[in-house]
Tab-separated table of C-alpha atoms in Angstrom:
chain	number	residue	atom	x	y	z
A	1206	UNK	CA	-20.334	-5.417	-3.808
A	1207	UNK	CA	-17.311	-5.232	-2.451
A	1208	UNK	CA	-16.838	-5.122	1.052
A	1209	UNK	CA	-13.634	-3.316	3.238
A	1210	UNK	CA	-10.866	-6.029	2.851
A	1211	UNK	CA	-9.111	-4.789	5.846
A	1212	UNK	CA	-9.648	-2.905	9.002
A	1213	UNK	CA	-6.933	-0.212	9.028
A	1214	UNK	CA	-7.823	0.300	12.877
A	1215	UNK	CA	-6.599	3.697	14.386
A	1216	UNK	CA	-3.755	4.932	11.973
A	1217	UNK	CA	-6.958	5.520	8.824
A	1218	UNK	CA	-8.175	8.589	9.919
A	1219	UNK	CA	-5.028	10.222	10.947
A	1220	UNK	CA	-2.997	8.925	7.432
A	1221	UNK	CA	-6.272	9.762	5.135
A	1222	UNK	CA	-6.329	13.544	6.164
A	1223	UNK	CA	-2.617	13.269	5.589
A	1224	UNK	CA	-3.119	12.102	2.321
A	1225	UNK	CA	-5.764	14.582	1.748
A	1226	UNK	CA	-3.912	17.658	2.510
A	1227	UNK	CA	-0.828	16.602	1.051
A	1228	UNK	CA	-2.967	16.612	-2.902
A	1229	UNK	CA	-2.154	12.930	-2.856
A	1230	UNK	CA	-4.935	12.242	-3.350
A	1231	UNK	CA	-7.175	13.370	-6.713
A	1232	UNK	CA	-11.122	12.464	-6.967
A	1233	UNK	CA	-12.022	12.248	-11.312
A	1234	UNK	CA	-15.089	10.427	-11.479
A	1235	UNK	CA	-16.035	11.478	-14.700
A	1236	UNK	CA	-12.335	11.080	-16.826
A	1237	UNK	CA	-11.450	7.891	-14.676
A	1238	UNK	CA	-7.630	7.211	-14.186
A	1239	UNK	CA	-6.605	3.827	-16.096
A	1240	UNK	CA	-4.486	1.727	-13.217
A	1241	UNK	CA	-1.498	-0.195	-13.459
A	1242	UNK	CA	-3.648	-3.181	-13.360
A	1243	UNK	CA	-5.627	-1.733	-16.399
A	1244	UNK	CA	-8.651	-0.957	-13.844
A	1245	UNK	CA	-10.846	2.680	-14.437
A	1246	UNK	CA	-10.740	3.719	-11.062
A	1247	UNK	CA	-12.989	7.576	-10.151
A	1248	UNK	CA	-9.735	8.004	-7.135
A	1249	UNK	CA	-5.969	8.729	-7.046
A	1250	UNK	CA	-3.445	8.676	-4.680
A	1251	UNK	CA	0.089	8.900	-5.238
A	1252	UNK	CA	1.255	8.304	-2.105
A	1253	UNK	CA	5.297	8.623	-3.470
A	1254	UNK	CA	4.744	12.505	-2.409
A	1255	UNK	CA	4.494	11.548	1.059
A	1256	UNK	CA	8.516	11.808	0.804
A	1257	UNK	CA	8.634	14.965	0.598
A	1258	UNK	CA	7.301	16.252	3.836
A	1259	UNK	CA	9.096	15.430	5.948
A	1260	UNK	CA	6.384	16.223	9.742
A	1261	UNK	CA	3.904	14.182	7.587
A	1262	UNK	CA	6.132	11.051	6.864
A	1263	UNK	CA	6.922	11.275	10.317
A	1264	UNK	CA	3.473	11.031	11.653
A	1265	UNK	CA	2.719	7.788	9.055
A	1266	UNK	CA	6.271	6.582	9.567
A	1267	UNK	CA	5.898	6.454	13.546
A	1268	UNK	CA	1.517	4.799	13.307
A	1269	UNK	CA	3.502	1.612	11.217
A	1270	UNK	CA	5.970	1.916	13.988
A	1271	UNK	CA	2.904	1.676	16.348
A	1272	UNK	CA	1.202	-1.293	14.013
A	1273	UNK	CA	3.995	-3.893	14.381
A	1274	UNK	CA	4.215	-3.156	17.674
A	1275	UNK	CA	0.237	-4.010	18.185
A	1276	UNK	CA	-0.213	-5.725	15.510
A	1277	UNK	CA	2.995	-8.184	14.606
A	1278	UNK	CA	5.382	-7.740	17.521
A	1279	UNK	CA	8.072	-5.809	17.861
A	1280	UNK	CA	11.035	-8.222	18.693
A	1281	UNK	CA	8.292	-10.684	16.004
A	1282	UNK	CA	10.976	-8.934	12.665
A	1283	UNK	CA	15.094	-9.219	11.999
A	1284	UNK	CA	14.530	-7.647	8.603
A	1285	UNK	CA	12.669	-4.616	7.346
A	1286	UNK	CA	12.802	-5.287	2.945
A	1287	UNK	CA	11.212	-2.413	0.981
A	1288	UNK	CA	10.054	-3.380	-2.480
A	1289	UNK	CA	11.589	-1.513	-5.768
A	1290	UNK	CA	10.843	0.998	-6.199
A	1291	UNK	CA	8.898	2.892	-3.939
A	1292	UNK	CA	8.164	1.459	-0.524
A	1293	UNK	CA	12.780	1.546	-0.184
A	1294	UNK	CA	11.886	5.256	1.129
A	1295	UNK	CA	9.517	3.633	3.863
A	1296	UNK	CA	11.465	0.609	3.970
A	1297	UNK	CA	14.066	2.845	5.446
A	1298	UNK	CA	12.100	5.112	7.530
A	1299	UNK	CA	11.295	2.184	9.586
A	1300	UNK	CA	13.631	0.145	9.791
A	1301	UNK	CA	15.899	3.267	11.299
A	1302	UNK	CA	12.496	3.613	13.838
A	1303	UNK	CA	12.656	0.086	14.782
A	1304	UNK	CA	15.773	-0.417	15.375
A	1305	UNK	CA	16.112	-3.205	13.264
A	1306	UNK	CA	18.304	-3.605	9.522
A	1307	UNK	CA	17.215	-2.794	5.661
A	1308	UNK	CA	17.323	-4.314	2.628
A	1309	UNK	CA	14.734	-4.247	-0.362
A	1310	UNK	CA	14.301	-6.673	-2.938
A	1311	UNK	CA	14.572	-5.938	-6.499
A	1312	UNK	CA	11.332	-6.780	-9.635
A	1313	UNK	CA	13.789	-8.764	-10.781
A	1314	UNK	CA	18.028	-9.391	-10.369
A	1315	UNK	CA	20.181	-7.349	-12.089
A	1316	UNK	CA	21.909	-8.278	-15.613
A	1317	UNK	CA	25.615	-8.012	-14.414
A	1318	UNK	CA	27.676	-8.305	-11.282
A	1319	UNK	CA	26.553	-10.150	-8.434
A	1320	UNK	CA	22.632	-10.694	-10.767
A	1321	UNK	CA	21.447	-9.639	-6.979
A	1322	UNK	CA	17.753	-9.304	-6.308
A	1323	UNK	CA	17.758	-8.351	-2.704
A	1324	UNK	CA	20.394	-5.519	-1.782
A	1325	UNK	CA	21.368	-5.831	1.579
A	1326	UNK	CA	21.943	-8.053	4.298
A	1327	UNK	CA	19.488	-10.763	4.618
A	1328	UNK	CA	21.090	-13.939	7.091
A	1329	UNK	CA	18.811	-16.981	6.463
A	1330	UNK	CA	16.608	-17.825	8.930
A	1331	UNK	CA	15.965	-13.708	9.220
A	1332	UNK	CA	12.233	-13.068	9.907
A	1333	UNK	CA	11.291	-10.156	7.363
A	1334	UNK	CA	8.594	-7.514	7.064
A	1335	UNK	CA	7.513	-6.834	3.827
A	1336	UNK	CA	7.090	-2.668	2.796
A	1337	UNK	CA	5.935	-1.667	0.292
A	1338	UNK	CA	3.694	2.462	-0.640
A	1339	UNK	CA	0.212	0.139	-0.998
A	1340	UNK	CA	-1.254	-2.460	-2.394
A	1341	UNK	CA	-4.057	-2.782	-4.540
A	1342	UNK	CA	-5.317	-7.185	-5.332
A	1343	UNK	CA	-2.312	-7.605	-4.017
A	1344	UNK	CA	-0.507	-9.018	-6.992
A	1345	UNK	CA	2.371	-7.434	-7.081
A	1346	UNK	CA	3.406	-9.335	-3.868
A	1347	UNK	CA	3.842	-11.959	-4.986
A	1348	UNK	CA	7.236	-11.930	-6.563
A	1349	UNK	CA	9.017	-9.976	-3.475
A	1350	UNK	CA	7.807	-12.590	-1.246
A	1351	UNK	CA	8.618	-15.775	-3.353
A	1352	UNK	CA	12.332	-13.603	-3.965
A	1353	UNK	CA	12.678	-13.670	0.330
A	1354	UNK	CA	12.443	-16.959	0.205
A	1355	UNK	CA	14.333	-18.072	-2.298
A	1356	UNK	CA	16.662	-16.379	-0.134
A	1357	UNK	CA	15.903	-18.733	2.648
A	1358	UNK	CA	14.483	-15.822	4.727
A	1359	UNK	CA	10.865	-16.514	5.715
A	1360	UNK	CA	8.698	-13.563	5.534
A	1361	UNK	CA	4.870	-13.691	6.898
A	1362	UNK	CA	4.061	-9.652	7.098
A	1363	UNK	CA	3.645	-7.050	4.321
A	1364	UNK	CA	2.409	-3.143	5.281
A	1365	UNK	CA	1.337	-0.663	3.004
A	1366	UNK	CA	0.830	2.545	3.547
A	1367	UNK	CA	-2.349	2.419	0.956
A	1368	UNK	CA	-4.351	-0.705	0.984
A	1369	UNK	CA	-7.004	-0.012	-1.600
A	1370	UNK	CA	-9.151	-2.643	0.906
A	1371	UNK	CA	-11.406	-3.283	-1.815
A	1372	UNK	CA	-10.844	-5.661	-3.529
A	1373	UNK	CA	-11.147	-8.934	-1.214
A	1374	UNK	CA	-8.414	-10.902	-3.458
A	1375	UNK	CA	-5.819	-9.494	-2.004
A	1376	UNK	CA	-6.437	-10.774	1.664
A	1377	UNK	CA	-6.721	-14.501	-0.216
A	1378	UNK	CA	-3.579	-13.582	-2.373
A	1379	UNK	CA	-1.045	-13.310	0.123
A	1380	UNK	CA	-3.241	-14.911	2.380
A	1381	UNK	CA	-2.743	-18.572	0.136
A	1382	UNK	CA	0.971	-17.653	1.382
A	1383	UNK	CA	1.339	-17.701	4.680
A	1384	UNK	CA	1.467	-14.362	4.518
A	1385	UNK	CA	-0.448	-11.243	6.212
A	1386	UNK	CA	-1.462	-8.158	4.670
A	1387	UNK	CA	-1.098	-4.483	7.378
A	1388	UNK	CA	-2.361	-1.393	5.557
A	1389	UNK	CA	-2.456	2.525	7.891
A	1390	UNK	CA	-5.358	4.046	5.502
A	1391	UNK	CA	-7.688	2.234	2.533
A	1392	UNK	CA	-10.122	4.083	0.208
A	1393	UNK	CA	-12.679	3.655	3.184
A	1394	UNK	CA	-11.029	6.467	5.461
A	1395	UNK	CA	-9.977	8.520	2.843
A	1396	UNK	CA	-13.963	9.373	1.661
A	1397	UNK	CA	-15.136	9.145	5.535
A	1398	UNK	CA	-12.304	12.105	5.872
A	1399	UNK	CA	-13.139	13.435	2.424
A	1400	UNK	CA	-16.680	14.511	2.851
A	1401	UNK	CA	-15.922	15.280	6.231
A	1402	UNK	CA	-13.309	18.135	5.046
A	1403	UNK	CA	-15.859	19.628	2.419
A	1404	UNK	CA	-13.826	17.984	0.105
A	1405	UNK	CA	-16.370	16.452	-1.474
A	1406	UNK	CA	-20.008	16.835	-1.889
A	1407	UNK	CA	-22.846	14.606	-1.495
A	1408	UNK	CA	-23.020	14.094	-5.226
A	1409	UNK	CA	-19.490	13.677	-4.898
A	1410	UNK	CA	-19.251	11.319	-2.503
A	1411	UNK	CA	-22.281	9.148	-4.400
A	1412	UNK	CA	-20.155	7.996	-7.761
A	1413	UNK	CA	-17.336	7.619	-5.196
A	1414	UNK	CA	-18.959	5.024	-3.222
A	1415	UNK	CA	-20.375	2.999	-5.941
A	1416	UNK	CA	-17.010	2.643	-7.257
A	1417	UNK	CA	-15.761	1.110	-4.096
A	1418	UNK	CA	-18.803	-0.269	-3.588
A	1419	UNK	CA	-18.090	-2.762	-7.485
A	1420	UNK	CA	-14.859	-1.565	-8.394
A	1421	UNK	CA	-15.184	-4.144	-10.757
A	1422	UNK	CA	-18.223	-3.807	-11.999
A	1423	UNK	CA	-17.860	0.257	-12.269
A	1424	UNK	CA	-14.274	-0.567	-14.133
A	1425	UNK	CA	-15.466	-2.644	-17.193
A	1426	UNK	CA	-18.825	-0.413	-17.885
A	1427	UNK	CA	-15.846	1.862	-18.889
A	1428	UNK	CA	-13.696	0.453	-20.804
A	1429	UNK	CA	-11.905	-0.736	-17.776
A	1430	UNK	CA	-9.931	-4.665	-19.255
A	1431	UNK	CA	-6.339	-5.863	-16.884
A	1432	UNK	CA	-3.588	-7.085	-18.065
A	1433	UNK	CA	-1.554	-10.267	-18.331
A	1434	UNK	CA	0.586	-10.370	-15.698
């Protein structure tokens, strides 16, 4: 049985309600979604949608800045780096909020010009916060972390708007690299908010919880298959 991996803390209920309000959350337990990983899921989150709602995104960035101050330290960072592509706007807004330089990291070096993978001005030794929109099992963050370190910069923290919070390996994968993953909200926050606001009835809530409690088993039973990285 899966357990909630990491606490979203004070930001969880607020971000969950924002995501529900702007219809960034989709529930489809009887017609599962196929995630990028190949897993089947009765829930889908579209964090990119936040960029279209100025008041919502302002609150999300405010909460992200609060998290940085509370769990990382305002004077513990030199640059905020967004992962291509969904992390770029959040990194830009958060860097502005924190008064820090911003950079972004490509998934792979561009094949022309300088062949750069990192855009911006990241000096060797810069203490870097990696920012993305969401994290499932944490695997996609490894490429960005490696790029930061190949540029002789330091990275000990990654921040996402939404952390699935149901795959323990997400924390282990990054933890093994010496990086702590911070999320503003998880599926547990969304499930509670959806129930409290009447967006899900008891039957629907039970179906979603069955997935959250055993995501791999739920996916496998419905034909999900993890893709090779």
